[in-house]
Amino acid sequence: MKLQFLLLPLLILVACTNRNNPQAVAEDFVYHYYKRANQESAMQLTSGLAAEELEKEIERLKEIRGPNEPVQKEMPNITYKQIGKETANEIEGTTYVLFNYQLTIKSRDGTTTRTKKVVITTENIDGLWKVVNYHEY
């Protein structure tokens, strides 16, 4: 059997996967915001404080680049992995799911490497999971 026929069911399964869950939304946010430096795409996944912070950042960047315009300079190589997850107790009827990620940032020439940790807070708002806060340390 040809390889493309073996891969087709897998591709259909991936395409149909429901990304409306806290882990998928947190991972998509990390991918768009940190790895791709695409604030507009990340904004689609946010609400509340996270959306306010991204709006401010997008406004500051307007002088440098236009909407959905890619970063002009070479991006560093950024990899990330989830290192923790915690479901907070319900606060006023709302459940928050927090994710801890570790980012590894390497310069394109490979001479500099540093790590950063990020906490992503998600909440279900009107049936959609959104990133409502993020914090780097």
PDB file of N, CA, C and O in Angstrom, residues 105-136:
ATOM      1  N   ILE A 105      15.743  29.075  24.299  1.00  0.00           N
ATOM      2  CA  ILE A 105      15.954  30.057  23.231  1.00  0.00           C
ATOM      3  C   ILE A 105      17.423  30.010  22.825  1.00  0.00           C
ATOM      4  O   ILE A 105      18.306  30.280  23.633  1.00  0.00           O
ATOM      5  N   LYS A 106      17.663  29.650  21.559  1.00  0.00           N
ATOM      6  CA  LYS A 106      19.017  29.573  21.036  1.00  0.00           C
ATOM      7  C   LYS A 106      19.173  30.573  19.906  1.00  0.00           C
ATOM      8  O   LYS A 106      18.308  30.677  19.039  1.00  0.00           O
ATOM      9  N   SER A 107      20.279  31.296  19.925  1.00  0.00           N
ATOM     10  CA  SER A 107      20.555  32.214  18.820  1.00  0.00           C
ATOM     11  C   SER A 107      20.736  31.387  17.555  1.00  0.00           C
ATOM     12  O   SER A 107      21.072  30.201  17.603  1.00  0.00           O
ATOM     13  N   ARG A 108      20.486  32.016  16.410  1.00  0.00           N
ATOM     14  CA  ARG A 108      20.584  31.305  15.126  1.00  0.00           C
ATOM     15  C   ARG A 108      21.973  30.715  14.908  1.00  0.00           C
ATOM     16  O   ARG A 108      22.114  29.660  14.315  1.00  0.00           O
ATOM     17  N   ASP A 109      22.998  31.406  15.394  1.00  0.00           N
ATOM     18  CA  ASP A 109      24.347  30.887  15.206  1.00  0.00           C
ATOM     19  C   ASP A 109      24.728  29.859  16.271  1.00  0.00           C
ATOM     20  O   ASP A 109      25.809  29.284  16.233  1.00  0.00           O
ATOM     21  N   GLY A 110      23.834  29.618  17.243  1.00  0.00           N
ATOM     22  CA  GLY A 110      24.062  28.589  18.251  1.00  0.00           C
ATOM     23  C   GLY A 110      25.011  28.967  19.365  1.00  0.00           C
ATOM     24  O   GLY A 110      25.358  28.140  20.201  1.00  0.00           O
ATOM     25  N   THR A 111      25.435  30.222  19.408  1.00  0.00           N
ATOM     26  CA  THR A 111      26.412  30.619  20.423  1.00  0.00           C
ATOM     27  C   THR A 111      25.787  30.974  21.771  1.00  0.00           C
ATOM     28  O   THR A 111      26.463  30.946  22.785  1.00  0.00           O
ATOM     29  N   THR A 112      24.510  31.313  21.774  1.00  0.00           N
ATOM     30  CA  THR A 112      23.851  31.728  23.011  1.00  0.00           C
ATOM     31  C   THR A 112      22.588  30.901  23.236  1.00  0.00           C
ATOM     32  O   THR A 112      21.773  30.748  22.333  1.00  0.00           O
ATOM     33  N   THR A 113      22.462  30.384  24.444  1.00  0.00           N
ATOM     34  CA  THR A 113      21.259  29.632  24.823  1.00  0.00           C
ATOM     35  C   THR A 113      20.809  30.131  26.183  1.00  0.00           C
ATOM     36  O   THR A 113      21.624  30.322  27.081  1.00  0.00           O
ATOM     37  N   ARG A 114      19.504  30.352  26.297  1.00  0.00           N
ATOM     38  CA  ARG A 114      18.949  30.701  27.604  1.00  0.00           C
ATOM     39  C   ARG A 114      17.579  30.059  27.744  1.00  0.00           C
ATOM     40  O   ARG A 114      16.965  29.658  26.757  1.00  0.00           O
ATOM     41  N   THR A 115      17.134  29.948  28.971  1.00  0.00           N
ATOM     42  CA  THR A 115      15.823  29.360  29.213  1.00  0.00           C
ATOM     43  C   THR A 115      14.940  30.380  29.917  1.00  0.00           C
ATOM     44  O   THR A 115      15.422  31.292  30.599  1.00  0.00           O
ATOM     45  N   LYS A 116      13.667  30.202  29.729  1.00  0.00           N
ATOM     46  CA  LYS A 116      12.668  31.069  30.331  1.00  0.00           C
ATOM     47  C   LYS A 116      11.485  30.179  30.680  1.00  0.00           C
ATOM     48  O   LYS A 116      11.177  29.245  29.949  1.00  0.00           O
ATOM     49  N   LYS A 117      10.837  30.467  31.779  1.00  0.00           N
ATOM     50  CA  LYS A 117       9.635  29.719  32.146  1.00  0.00           C
ATOM     51  C   LYS A 117       8.431  30.628  32.008  1.00  0.00           C
ATOM     52  O   LYS A 117       8.515  31.835  32.222  1.00  0.00           O
ATOM     53  N   VAL A 118       7.314  30.030  31.608  1.00  0.00           N
ATOM     54  CA  VAL A 118       6.083  30.772  31.367  1.00  0.00           C
ATOM     55  C   VAL A 118       4.933  30.023  32.030  1.00  0.00           C
ATOM     56  O   VAL A 118       4.842  28.801  31.916  1.00  0.00           O
ATOM     57  N   VAL A 119       4.062  30.771  32.706  1.00  0.00           N
ATOM     58  CA  VAL A 119       2.830  30.217  33.248  1.00  0.00           C
ATOM     59  C   VAL A 119       1.686  30.760  32.401  1.00  0.00           C
ATOM     60  O   VAL A 119       1.557  31.974  32.227  1.00  0.00           O
ATOM     61  N   ILE A 120       0.874  29.865  31.858  1.00  0.00           N
ATOM     62  CA  ILE A 120      -0.279  30.218  31.035  1.00  0.00           C
ATOM     63  C   ILE A 120      -1.527  29.850  31.827  1.00  0.00           C
ATOM     64  O   ILE A 120      -1.666  28.707  32.264  1.00  0.00           O
ATOM     65  N   THR A 121      -2.441  30.804  32.009  1.00  0.00           N
ATOM     66  CA  THR A 121      -3.701  30.546  32.708  1.00  0.00           C
ATOM     67  C   THR A 121      -4.826  30.531  31.694  1.00  0.00           C
ATOM     68  O   THR A 121      -4.981  31.478  30.921  1.00  0.00           O
ATOM     69  N   THR A 122      -5.617  29.445  31.705  1.00  0.00           N
ATOM     70  CA  THR A 122      -6.739  29.314  30.779  1.00  0.00           C
ATOM     71  C   THR A 122      -8.054  29.261  31.548  1.00  0.00           C
ATOM     72  O   THR A 122      -8.089  28.862  32.710  1.00  0.00           O
ATOM     73  N   GLU A 123      -9.105  29.673  30.861  1.00  0.00           N
ATOM     74  CA  GLU A 123     -10.447  29.683  31.446  1.00  0.00           C
ATOM     75  C   GLU A 123     -11.456  29.389  30.339  1.00  0.00           C
ATOM     76  O   GLU A 123     -11.274  29.820  29.202  1.00  0.00           O
ATOM     77  N   ASN A 124     -12.534  28.710  30.696  1.00  0.00           N
ATOM     78  CA  ASN A 124     -13.609  28.460  29.745  1.00  0.00           C
ATOM     79  C   ASN A 124     -14.571  29.646  29.802  1.00  0.00           C
ATOM     80  O   ASN A 124     -15.196  29.891  30.825  1.00  0.00           O
ATOM     81  N   ILE A 125     -14.677  30.370  28.688  1.00  0.00           N
ATOM     82  CA  ILE A 125     -15.532  31.549  28.600  1.00  0.00           C
ATOM     83  C   ILE A 125     -16.567  31.291  27.512  1.00  0.00           C
ATOM     84  O   ILE A 125     -16.226  31.178  26.338  1.00  0.00           O
ATOM     85  N   ASP A 126     -17.805  31.190  27.932  1.00  0.00           N
ATOM     86  CA  ASP A 126     -18.916  30.948  27.001  1.00  0.00           C
ATOM     87  C   ASP A 126     -18.662  29.753  26.079  1.00  0.00           C
ATOM     88  O   ASP A 126     -18.918  29.799  24.877  1.00  0.00           O
ATOM     89  N   GLY A 127     -18.112  28.686  26.651  1.00  0.00           N
ATOM     90  CA  GLY A 127     -17.904  27.460  25.888  1.00  0.00           C
ATOM     91  C   GLY A 127     -16.595  27.390  25.122  1.00  0.00           C
ATOM     92  O   GLY A 127     -16.321  26.388  24.480  1.00  0.00           O
ATOM     93  N   LEU A 128     -15.786  28.446  25.172  1.00  0.00           N
ATOM     94  CA  LEU A 128     -14.493  28.444  24.491  1.00  0.00           C
ATOM     95  C   LEU A 128     -13.375  28.621  25.514  1.00  0.00           C
ATOM     96  O   LEU A 128     -13.430  29.517  26.361  1.00  0.00           O
ATOM     97  N   TRP A 129     -12.357  27.781  25.415  1.00  0.00           N
ATOM     98  CA  TRP A 129     -11.198  27.938  26.288  1.00  0.00           C
ATOM     99  C   TRP A 129     -10.327  29.059  25.747  1.00  0.00           C
ATOM    100  O   TRP A 129     -10.075  29.144  24.549  1.00  0.00           O
ATOM    101  N   LYS A 130      -9.907  29.944  26.640  1.00  0.00           N
ATOM    102  CA  LYS A 130      -9.092  31.101  26.282  1.00  0.00           C
ATOM    103  C   LYS A 130      -7.928  31.240  27.252  1.00  0.00           C
ATOM    104  O   LYS A 130      -8.031  30.850  28.422  1.00  0.00           O
ATOM    105  N   VAL A 131      -6.848  31.834  26.787  1.00  0.00           N
ATOM    106  CA  VAL A 131      -5.748  32.230  27.658  1.00  0.00           C
ATOM    107  C   VAL A 131      -6.158  33.553  28.279  1.00  0.00           C
ATOM    108  O   VAL A 131      -6.445  34.512  27.559  1.00  0.00           O
ATOM    109  N   VAL A 132      -6.232  33.599  29.606  1.00  0.00           N
ATOM    110  CA  VAL A 132      -6.648  34.832  30.276  1.00  0.00           C
ATOM    111  C   VAL A 132      -5.502  35.549  30.960  1.00  0.00           C
ATOM    112  O   VAL A 132      -5.638  36.705  31.356  1.00  0.00           O
ATOM    113  N   ASN A 133      -4.345  34.866  31.079  1.00  0.00           N
ATOM    114  CA  ASN A 133      -3.164  35.514  31.643  1.00  0.00           C
ATOM    115  C   ASN A 133      -1.936  34.685  31.281  1.00  0.00           C
ATOM    116  O   ASN A 133      -2.033  33.480  31.057  1.00  0.00           O
ATOM    117  N   TYR A 134      -0.788  35.345  31.225  1.00  0.00           N
ATOM    118  CA  TYR A 134       0.470  34.668  31.024  1.00  0.00           C
ATOM    119  C   TYR A 134       1.558  35.458  31.734  1.00  0.00           C
ATOM    120  O   TYR A 134       1.472  36.687  31.847  1.00  0.00           O
ATOM    121  N   HIS A 135       2.504  34.747  32.276  1.00  0.00           N
ATOM    122  CA  HIS A 135       3.568  35.389  33.061  1.00  0.00           C
ATOM    123  C   HIS A 135       4.873  34.665  32.800  1.00  0.00           C
ATOM    124  O   HIS A 135       4.949  33.440  32.843  1.00  0.00           O
ATOM    125  N   GLU A 136       5.918  35.439  32.526  1.00  0.00           N
ATOM    126  CA  GLU A 136       7.263  34.883  32.285  1.00  0.00           C
ATOM    127  C   GLU A 136       8.116  35.100  33.516  1.00  0.00           C
ATOM    128  O   GLU A 136       8.005  36.118  34.193  1.00  0.00           O
TER     129      GLU A 136
END
